[in-house]
Coordinates of C-alpha atoms in Angstrom, one line a residue:
X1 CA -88.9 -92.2 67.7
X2 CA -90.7 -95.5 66.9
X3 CA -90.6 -98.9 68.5
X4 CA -91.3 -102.2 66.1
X5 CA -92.2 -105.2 68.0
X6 CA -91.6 -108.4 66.0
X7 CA -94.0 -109.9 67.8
X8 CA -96.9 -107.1 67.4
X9 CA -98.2 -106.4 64.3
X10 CA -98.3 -101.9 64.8
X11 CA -95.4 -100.1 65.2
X12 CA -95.4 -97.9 68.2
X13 CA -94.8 -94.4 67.4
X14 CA -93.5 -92.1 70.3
X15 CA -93.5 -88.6 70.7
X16 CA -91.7 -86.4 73.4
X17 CA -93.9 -85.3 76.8
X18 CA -96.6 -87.6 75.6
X19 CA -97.0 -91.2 77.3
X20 CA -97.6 -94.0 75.2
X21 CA -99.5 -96.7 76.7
X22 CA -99.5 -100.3 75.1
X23 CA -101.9 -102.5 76.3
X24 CA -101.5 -106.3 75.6
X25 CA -103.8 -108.6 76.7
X26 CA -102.9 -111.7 75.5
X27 CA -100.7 -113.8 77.9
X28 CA -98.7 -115.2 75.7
X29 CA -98.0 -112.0 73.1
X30 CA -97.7 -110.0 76.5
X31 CA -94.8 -112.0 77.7
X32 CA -93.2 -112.1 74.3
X33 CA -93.1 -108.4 74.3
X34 CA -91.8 -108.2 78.0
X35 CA -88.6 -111.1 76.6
X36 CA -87.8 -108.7 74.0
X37 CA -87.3 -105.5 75.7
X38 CA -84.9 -107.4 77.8
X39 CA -83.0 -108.9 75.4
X40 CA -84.3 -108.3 72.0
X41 CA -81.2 -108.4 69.6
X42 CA -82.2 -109.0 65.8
X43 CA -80.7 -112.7 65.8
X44 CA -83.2 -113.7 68.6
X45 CA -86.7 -115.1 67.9
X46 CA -88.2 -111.8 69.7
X47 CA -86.9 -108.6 69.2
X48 CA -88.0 -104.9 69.3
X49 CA -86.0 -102.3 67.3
X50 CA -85.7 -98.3 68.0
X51 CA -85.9 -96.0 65.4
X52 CA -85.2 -93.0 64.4
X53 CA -86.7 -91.8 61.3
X54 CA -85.2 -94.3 58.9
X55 CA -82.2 -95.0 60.7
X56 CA -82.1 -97.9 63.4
X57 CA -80.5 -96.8 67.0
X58 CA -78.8 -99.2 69.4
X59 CA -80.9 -100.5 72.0
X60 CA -78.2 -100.7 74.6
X61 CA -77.9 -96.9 74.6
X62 CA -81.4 -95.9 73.5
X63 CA -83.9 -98.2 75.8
X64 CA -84.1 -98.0 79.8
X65 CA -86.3 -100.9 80.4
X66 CA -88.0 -100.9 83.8
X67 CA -89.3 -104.6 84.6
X68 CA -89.9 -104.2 88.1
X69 CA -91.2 -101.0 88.4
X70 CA -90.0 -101.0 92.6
X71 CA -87.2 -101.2 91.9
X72 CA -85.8 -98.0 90.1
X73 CA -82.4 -98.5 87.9
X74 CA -81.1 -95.9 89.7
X75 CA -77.7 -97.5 88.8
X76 CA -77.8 -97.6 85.5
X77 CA -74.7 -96.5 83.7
X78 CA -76.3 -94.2 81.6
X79 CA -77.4 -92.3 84.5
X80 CA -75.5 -93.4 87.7
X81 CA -72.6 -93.2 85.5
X82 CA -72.7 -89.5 84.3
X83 CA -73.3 -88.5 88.0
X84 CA -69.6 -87.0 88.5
X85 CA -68.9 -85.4 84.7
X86 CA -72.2 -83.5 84.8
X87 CA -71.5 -82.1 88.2
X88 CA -68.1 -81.5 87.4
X89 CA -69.4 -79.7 84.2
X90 CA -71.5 -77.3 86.8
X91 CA -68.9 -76.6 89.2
X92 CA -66.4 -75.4 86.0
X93 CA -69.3 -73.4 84.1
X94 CA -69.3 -71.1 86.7
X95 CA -66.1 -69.2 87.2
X96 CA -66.5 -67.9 90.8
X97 CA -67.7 -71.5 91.9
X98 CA -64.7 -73.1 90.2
X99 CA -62.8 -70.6 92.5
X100 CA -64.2 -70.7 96.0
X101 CA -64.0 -74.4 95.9
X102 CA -60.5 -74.3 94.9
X103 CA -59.6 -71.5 97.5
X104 CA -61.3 -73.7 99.8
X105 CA -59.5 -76.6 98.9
X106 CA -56.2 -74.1 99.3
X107 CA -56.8 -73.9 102.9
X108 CA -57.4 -77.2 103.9
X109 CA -54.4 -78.1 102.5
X110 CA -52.3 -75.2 104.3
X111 CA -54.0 -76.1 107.4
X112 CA -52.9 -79.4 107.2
X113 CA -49.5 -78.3 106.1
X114 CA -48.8 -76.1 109.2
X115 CA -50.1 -79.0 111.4
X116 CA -47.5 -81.3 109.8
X117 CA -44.9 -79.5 111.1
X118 CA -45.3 -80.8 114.6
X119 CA -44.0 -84.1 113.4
X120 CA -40.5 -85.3 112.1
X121 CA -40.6 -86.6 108.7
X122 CA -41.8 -84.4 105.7
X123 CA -45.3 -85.0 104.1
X124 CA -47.3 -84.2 100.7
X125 CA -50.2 -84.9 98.9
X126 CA -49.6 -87.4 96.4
X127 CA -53.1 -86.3 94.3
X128 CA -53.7 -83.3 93.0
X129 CA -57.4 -82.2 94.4
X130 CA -60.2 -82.5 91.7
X131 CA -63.8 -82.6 91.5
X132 CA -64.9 -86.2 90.7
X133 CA -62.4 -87.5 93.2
X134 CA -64.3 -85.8 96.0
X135 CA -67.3 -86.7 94.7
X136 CA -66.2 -90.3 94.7
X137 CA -64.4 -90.2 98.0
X138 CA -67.7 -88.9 99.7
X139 CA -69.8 -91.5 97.8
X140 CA -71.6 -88.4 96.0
X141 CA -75.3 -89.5 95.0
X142 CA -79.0 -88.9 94.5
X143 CA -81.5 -89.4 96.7
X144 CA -83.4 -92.2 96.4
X145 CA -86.7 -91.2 98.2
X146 CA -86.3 -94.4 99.7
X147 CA -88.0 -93.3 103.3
X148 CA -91.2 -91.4 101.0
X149 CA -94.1 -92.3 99.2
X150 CA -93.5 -94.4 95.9
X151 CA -94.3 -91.7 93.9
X152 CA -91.6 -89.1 95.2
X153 CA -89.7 -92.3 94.5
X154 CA -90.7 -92.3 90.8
X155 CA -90.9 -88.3 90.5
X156 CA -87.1 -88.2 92.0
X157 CA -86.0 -90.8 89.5
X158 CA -87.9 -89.0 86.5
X159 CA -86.1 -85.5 87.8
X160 CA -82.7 -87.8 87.9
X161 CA -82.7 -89.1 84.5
X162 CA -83.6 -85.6 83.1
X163 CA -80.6 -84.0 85.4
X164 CA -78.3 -87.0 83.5
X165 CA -79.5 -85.3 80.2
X166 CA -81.1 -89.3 79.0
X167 CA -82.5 -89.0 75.8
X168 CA -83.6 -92.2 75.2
X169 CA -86.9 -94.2 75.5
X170 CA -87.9 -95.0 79.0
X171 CA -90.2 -98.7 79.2
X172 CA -92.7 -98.8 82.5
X173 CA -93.9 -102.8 82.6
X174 CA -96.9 -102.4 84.6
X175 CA -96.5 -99.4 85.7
X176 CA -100.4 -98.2 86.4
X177 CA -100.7 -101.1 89.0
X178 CA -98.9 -99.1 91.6
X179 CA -100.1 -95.6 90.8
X180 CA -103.9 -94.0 91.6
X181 CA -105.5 -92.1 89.0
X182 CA -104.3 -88.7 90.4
X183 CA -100.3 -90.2 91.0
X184 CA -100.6 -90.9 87.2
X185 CA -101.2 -87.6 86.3
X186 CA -98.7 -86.3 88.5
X187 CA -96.7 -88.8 86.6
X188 CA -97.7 -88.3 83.2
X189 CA -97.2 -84.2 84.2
X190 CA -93.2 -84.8 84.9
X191 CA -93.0 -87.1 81.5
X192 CA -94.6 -83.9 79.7
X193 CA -92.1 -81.3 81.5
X194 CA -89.2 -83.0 81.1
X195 CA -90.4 -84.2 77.4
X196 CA -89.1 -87.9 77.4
X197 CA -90.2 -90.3 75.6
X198 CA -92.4 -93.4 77.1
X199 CA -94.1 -96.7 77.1
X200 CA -96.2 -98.1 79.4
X201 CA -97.2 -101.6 78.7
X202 CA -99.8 -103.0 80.5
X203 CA -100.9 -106.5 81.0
X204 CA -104.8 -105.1 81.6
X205 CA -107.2 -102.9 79.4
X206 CA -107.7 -100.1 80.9
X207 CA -110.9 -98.1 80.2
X208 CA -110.1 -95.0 81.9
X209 CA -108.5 -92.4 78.9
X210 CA -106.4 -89.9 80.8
X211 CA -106.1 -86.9 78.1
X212 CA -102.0 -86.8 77.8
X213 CA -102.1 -90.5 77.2
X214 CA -102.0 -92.5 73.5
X215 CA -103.2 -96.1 74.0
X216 CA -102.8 -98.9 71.8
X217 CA -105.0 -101.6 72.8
X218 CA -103.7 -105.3 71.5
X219 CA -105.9 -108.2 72.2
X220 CA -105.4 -111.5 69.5
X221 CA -105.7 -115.2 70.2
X222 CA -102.2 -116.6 69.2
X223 CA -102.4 -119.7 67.7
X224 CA -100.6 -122.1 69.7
X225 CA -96.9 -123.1 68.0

Protein backbone atom coordinates (compact mmCIF):
# COMPACT_ATOMS: atom_id res chain seq x y z
CA UNK A 1 0.00 0.00 0.00
CA UNK A 2 1.48 3.50 -0.75
CA UNK A 3 0.33 7.02 0.01
CA UNK A 4 1.48 10.06 -2.59
CA UNK A 5 1.10 13.35 -1.08
CA UNK A 6 0.96 16.05 -3.80
CA UNK A 7 2.29 18.21 -1.57
CA UNK A 8 5.45 16.04 -0.32
CA UNK A 9 7.89 15.20 -2.53
CA UNK A 10 8.36 10.94 -1.12
CA UNK A 11 5.85 8.68 -1.47
CA UNK A 12 4.96 6.94 1.64
CA UNK A 13 5.14 3.26 1.38
CA UNK A 14 3.13 1.16 4.08
CA UNK A 15 3.40 -2.15 5.11
CA UNK A 16 1.00 -4.32 7.26
CA UNK A 17 1.79 -4.48 11.39
CA UNK A 18 4.50 -1.89 10.84
CA UNK A 19 3.70 1.87 11.86
CA UNK A 20 4.69 4.50 9.61
CA UNK A 21 5.48 7.68 11.17
CA UNK A 22 5.61 10.92 8.96
CA UNK A 23 7.06 13.75 10.51
CA UNK A 24 6.52 17.23 9.01
CA UNK A 25 7.87 20.06 10.44
CA UNK A 26 7.09 22.75 8.39
CA UNK A 27 3.84 24.66 9.34
CA UNK A 28 2.72 25.37 6.28
CA UNK A 29 3.54 21.72 4.37
CA UNK A 30 2.22 20.19 7.72
CA UNK A 31 -1.24 21.75 7.38
CA UNK A 32 -1.30 21.05 3.66
CA UNK A 33 -0.93 17.45 4.38
CA UNK A 34 -3.56 17.51 7.22
CA UNK A 35 -6.29 19.50 4.27
CA UNK A 36 -5.65 16.66 2.03
CA UNK A 37 -6.41 13.71 4.03
CA UNK A 38 -9.66 15.38 4.75
CA UNK A 39 -10.64 16.15 1.57
CA UNK A 40 -8.00 15.38 -0.92
CA UNK A 41 -9.93 14.55 -4.34
CA UNK A 42 -7.60 14.75 -7.53
CA UNK A 43 -9.45 18.07 -8.76
CA UNK A 44 -8.36 19.92 -5.45
CA UNK A 45 -5.08 21.94 -5.13
CA UNK A 46 -4.00 19.19 -2.29
CA UNK A 47 -4.63 15.77 -2.58
CA UNK A 48 -3.13 12.41 -1.39
CA UNK A 49 -3.84 9.27 -3.44
CA UNK A 50 -3.90 5.40 -2.12
CA UNK A 51 -2.32 2.82 -3.98
CA UNK A 52 -2.20 -0.31 -4.49
CA UNK A 53 0.58 -1.57 -6.63
CA UNK A 54 -0.23 0.16 -9.85
CA UNK A 55 -3.71 0.54 -9.39
CA UNK A 56 -5.29 3.72 -7.56
CA UNK A 57 -7.99 2.75 -4.63
CA UNK A 58 -10.83 5.07 -3.59
CA UNK A 59 -10.09 7.09 -0.62
CA UNK A 60 -13.60 7.08 0.70
CA UNK A 61 -13.37 3.40 1.32
CA UNK A 62 -9.63 2.89 1.78
CA UNK A 63 -8.58 5.91 4.35
CA UNK A 64 -9.95 6.33 8.08
CA UNK A 65 -8.50 9.61 8.92
CA UNK A 66 -8.37 10.38 12.58
CA UNK A 67 -7.92 14.42 13.05
CA UNK A 68 -8.76 14.51 16.55
CA UNK A 69 -7.21 11.78 17.98
CA UNK A 70 -9.97 12.04 21.26
CA UNK A 71 -12.34 11.61 19.63
CA UNK A 72 -12.45 7.94 18.05
CA UNK A 73 -14.73 7.55 14.72
CA UNK A 74 -16.29 4.94 16.46
CA UNK A 75 -19.23 5.71 14.05
CA UNK A 76 -17.87 5.45 11.03
CA UNK A 77 -19.84 3.49 8.48
CA UNK A 78 -17.26 1.38 7.64
CA UNK A 79 -17.16 0.03 11.04
CA UNK A 80 -20.29 1.15 13.04
CA UNK A 81 -22.02 0.17 10.01
CA UNK A 82 -20.95 -3.58 9.72
CA UNK A 83 -21.77 -3.99 13.48
CA UNK A 84 -25.09 -6.05 12.88
CA UNK A 85 -24.04 -8.22 9.45
CA UNK A 86 -20.84 -9.42 11.12
CA UNK A 87 -22.59 -10.48 14.23
CA UNK A 88 -25.31 -11.87 12.34
CA UNK A 89 -22.69 -13.80 10.29
CA UNK A 90 -21.48 -15.36 13.87
CA UNK A 91 -24.64 -16.26 15.25
CA UNK A 92 -25.49 -18.31 11.66
CA UNK A 93 -21.92 -19.94 11.43
CA UNK A 94 -22.58 -21.85 14.23
CA UNK A 95 -25.44 -24.24 13.87
CA UNK A 96 -26.36 -25.00 17.55
CA UNK A 97 -26.17 -21.08 18.31
CA UNK A 98 -28.45 -20.37 15.35
CA UNK A 99 -30.78 -22.81 17.21
CA UNK A 100 -30.84 -22.02 20.86
CA UNK A 101 -31.50 -18.49 20.05
CA UNK A 102 -34.30 -19.36 17.87
CA UNK A 103 -35.74 -21.96 20.38
CA UNK A 104 -35.38 -19.12 22.72
CA UNK A 105 -37.03 -16.84 20.62
CA UNK A 106 -39.87 -19.85 20.35
CA UNK A 107 -40.75 -19.47 23.89
CA UNK A 108 -41.02 -16.01 24.36
CA UNK A 109 -43.33 -15.87 21.74
CA UNK A 110 -45.54 -18.86 23.23
CA UNK A 111 -45.29 -17.25 26.53
CA UNK A 112 -46.72 -14.31 25.26
CA UNK A 113 -49.25 -16.17 23.25
CA UNK A 114 -50.74 -18.06 26.25
CA UNK A 115 -50.87 -14.72 28.14
CA UNK A 116 -52.87 -13.16 25.28
CA UNK A 117 -55.52 -15.23 25.88
CA UNK A 118 -56.74 -13.50 28.97
CA UNK A 119 -57.85 -10.61 26.71
CA UNK A 120 -60.70 -10.31 24.07
CA UNK A 121 -59.35 -9.52 20.70
CA UNK A 122 -56.85 -11.83 18.87
CA UNK A 123 -53.14 -10.72 18.57
CA UNK A 124 -49.82 -11.59 16.37
CA UNK A 125 -46.60 -10.60 15.62
CA UNK A 126 -46.52 -8.58 12.66
CA UNK A 127 -42.30 -9.22 12.25
CA UNK A 128 -40.86 -12.23 11.84
CA UNK A 129 -37.89 -12.35 14.67
CA UNK A 130 -34.34 -11.83 13.25
CA UNK A 131 -30.97 -11.09 14.33
CA UNK A 132 -30.13 -7.49 13.28
CA UNK A 133 -33.57 -6.34 14.39
CA UNK A 134 -32.73 -7.35 17.96
CA UNK A 135 -29.58 -5.97 17.68
CA UNK A 136 -31.09 -2.78 16.61
CA UNK A 137 -34.00 -2.72 18.99
CA UNK A 138 -31.51 -3.13 22.00
CA UNK A 139 -29.20 -0.46 20.47
CA UNK A 140 -26.38 -3.38 20.11
CA UNK A 141 -22.80 -1.63 20.42
CA UNK A 142 -19.19 -1.59 21.40
CA UNK A 143 -17.83 -0.31 24.21
CA UNK A 144 -16.34 2.65 24.07
CA UNK A 145 -13.88 2.59 27.09
CA UNK A 146 -15.31 5.87 27.67
CA UNK A 147 -14.96 5.57 31.80
CA UNK A 148 -10.92 4.03 31.28
CA UNK A 149 -7.70 5.21 30.57
CA UNK A 150 -7.21 6.73 26.86
CA UNK A 151 -5.42 4.01 25.89
CA UNK A 152 -7.98 1.12 26.64
CA UNK A 153 -9.86 3.76 24.67
CA UNK A 154 -7.52 3.46 21.59
CA UNK A 155 -6.73 -0.37 22.20
CA UNK A 156 -10.69 -1.00 22.17
CA UNK A 157 -11.05 0.95 18.99
CA UNK A 158 -7.90 -0.86 17.37
CA UNK A 159 -9.59 -4.40 18.55
CA UNK A 160 -13.04 -2.87 16.94
CA UNK A 161 -11.91 -1.97 13.62
CA UNK A 162 -10.02 -5.38 13.32
CA UNK A 163 -13.52 -7.22 14.59
CA UNK A 164 -15.20 -5.04 11.48
CA UNK A 165 -12.58 -6.86 9.26
CA UNK A 166 -11.20 -2.82 7.99
CA UNK A 167 -8.66 -3.28 5.63
CA UNK A 168 -7.82 -0.01 4.89
CA UNK A 169 -5.19 2.61 5.88
CA UNK A 170 -5.77 4.05 9.35
CA UNK A 171 -4.22 8.07 9.64
CA UNK A 172 -3.24 9.14 13.54
CA UNK A 173 -2.75 13.25 13.24
CA UNK A 174 -0.72 13.70 16.23
CA UNK A 175 -1.19 10.89 17.74
CA UNK A 176 2.32 10.57 20.04
CA UNK A 177 1.20 13.80 21.89
CA UNK A 178 -1.25 11.78 24.05
CA UNK A 179 0.58 8.57 24.37
CA UNK A 180 3.94 7.83 26.82
CA UNK A 181 6.75 5.92 25.45
CA UNK A 182 5.47 2.64 26.96
CA UNK A 183 1.43 3.37 25.74
CA UNK A 184 3.09 3.58 22.21
CA UNK A 185 4.42 0.36 22.33
CA UNK A 186 1.46 -1.08 23.57
CA UNK A 187 0.12 0.70 20.68
CA UNK A 188 2.44 -0.06 18.03
CA UNK A 189 2.05 -3.96 19.59
CA UNK A 190 -1.90 -4.11 18.64
CA UNK A 191 -1.06 -2.38 14.98
CA UNK A 192 1.45 -5.38 14.61
CA UNK A 193 -1.17 -8.18 15.84
CA UNK A 194 -3.86 -7.08 14.03
CA UNK A 195 -1.43 -6.22 10.88
CA UNK A 196 -3.14 -2.87 9.69
CA UNK A 197 -1.72 -0.55 8.01
CA UNK A 198 -0.72 3.09 9.54
CA UNK A 199 0.43 6.66 9.50
CA UNK A 200 1.26 8.71 12.10
CA UNK A 201 1.99 12.24 11.17
CA UNK A 202 3.43 14.37 13.47
CA UNK A 203 3.77 17.99 13.62
CA UNK A 204 7.27 17.46 15.86
CA UNK A 205 10.58 15.51 15.21
CA UNK A 206 10.81 13.07 17.30
CA UNK A 207 14.28 11.70 18.19
CA UNK A 208 13.29 8.73 20.12
CA UNK A 209 13.38 5.52 17.32
CA UNK A 210 11.05 2.92 18.70
CA UNK A 211 12.17 -0.45 16.74
CA UNK A 212 8.58 -1.39 14.98
CA UNK A 213 8.43 2.15 13.80
CA UNK A 214 9.53 3.60 9.93
CA UNK A 215 9.95 7.38 10.15
CA UNK A 216 10.15 9.82 7.42
CA UNK A 217 11.40 12.96 8.61
CA UNK A 218 10.22 16.12 6.29
CA UNK A 219 11.62 19.53 7.14
CA UNK A 220 11.76 22.30 3.88
CA UNK A 221 11.27 26.03 3.85
CA UNK A 222 8.35 26.59 1.39
CA UNK A 223 8.69 29.38 -0.45
CA UNK A 224 5.89 31.63 0.23
CA UNK A 225 3.10 31.67 -2.85
Amino acid sequence: MRLVFSCIETPIDLVAGVPRVLEVENRKLFCRACRSLNRGDMGETDYVGVWDGERELSRKTTLCVVSDPLHLPWKDSRLDGQIFSTFEGLVFEDEETRQSIEQSIKDIQQQIAIRSFQLTGSYHFALEWDVIKFLKTYSYSVDQMTENSYLDSLISFLDFAHDMRFNGVLVFIGLKNFLSADELKSVYERIFFHQFYVLLLEREHDERKFAPEVKTHVNLQLLEE
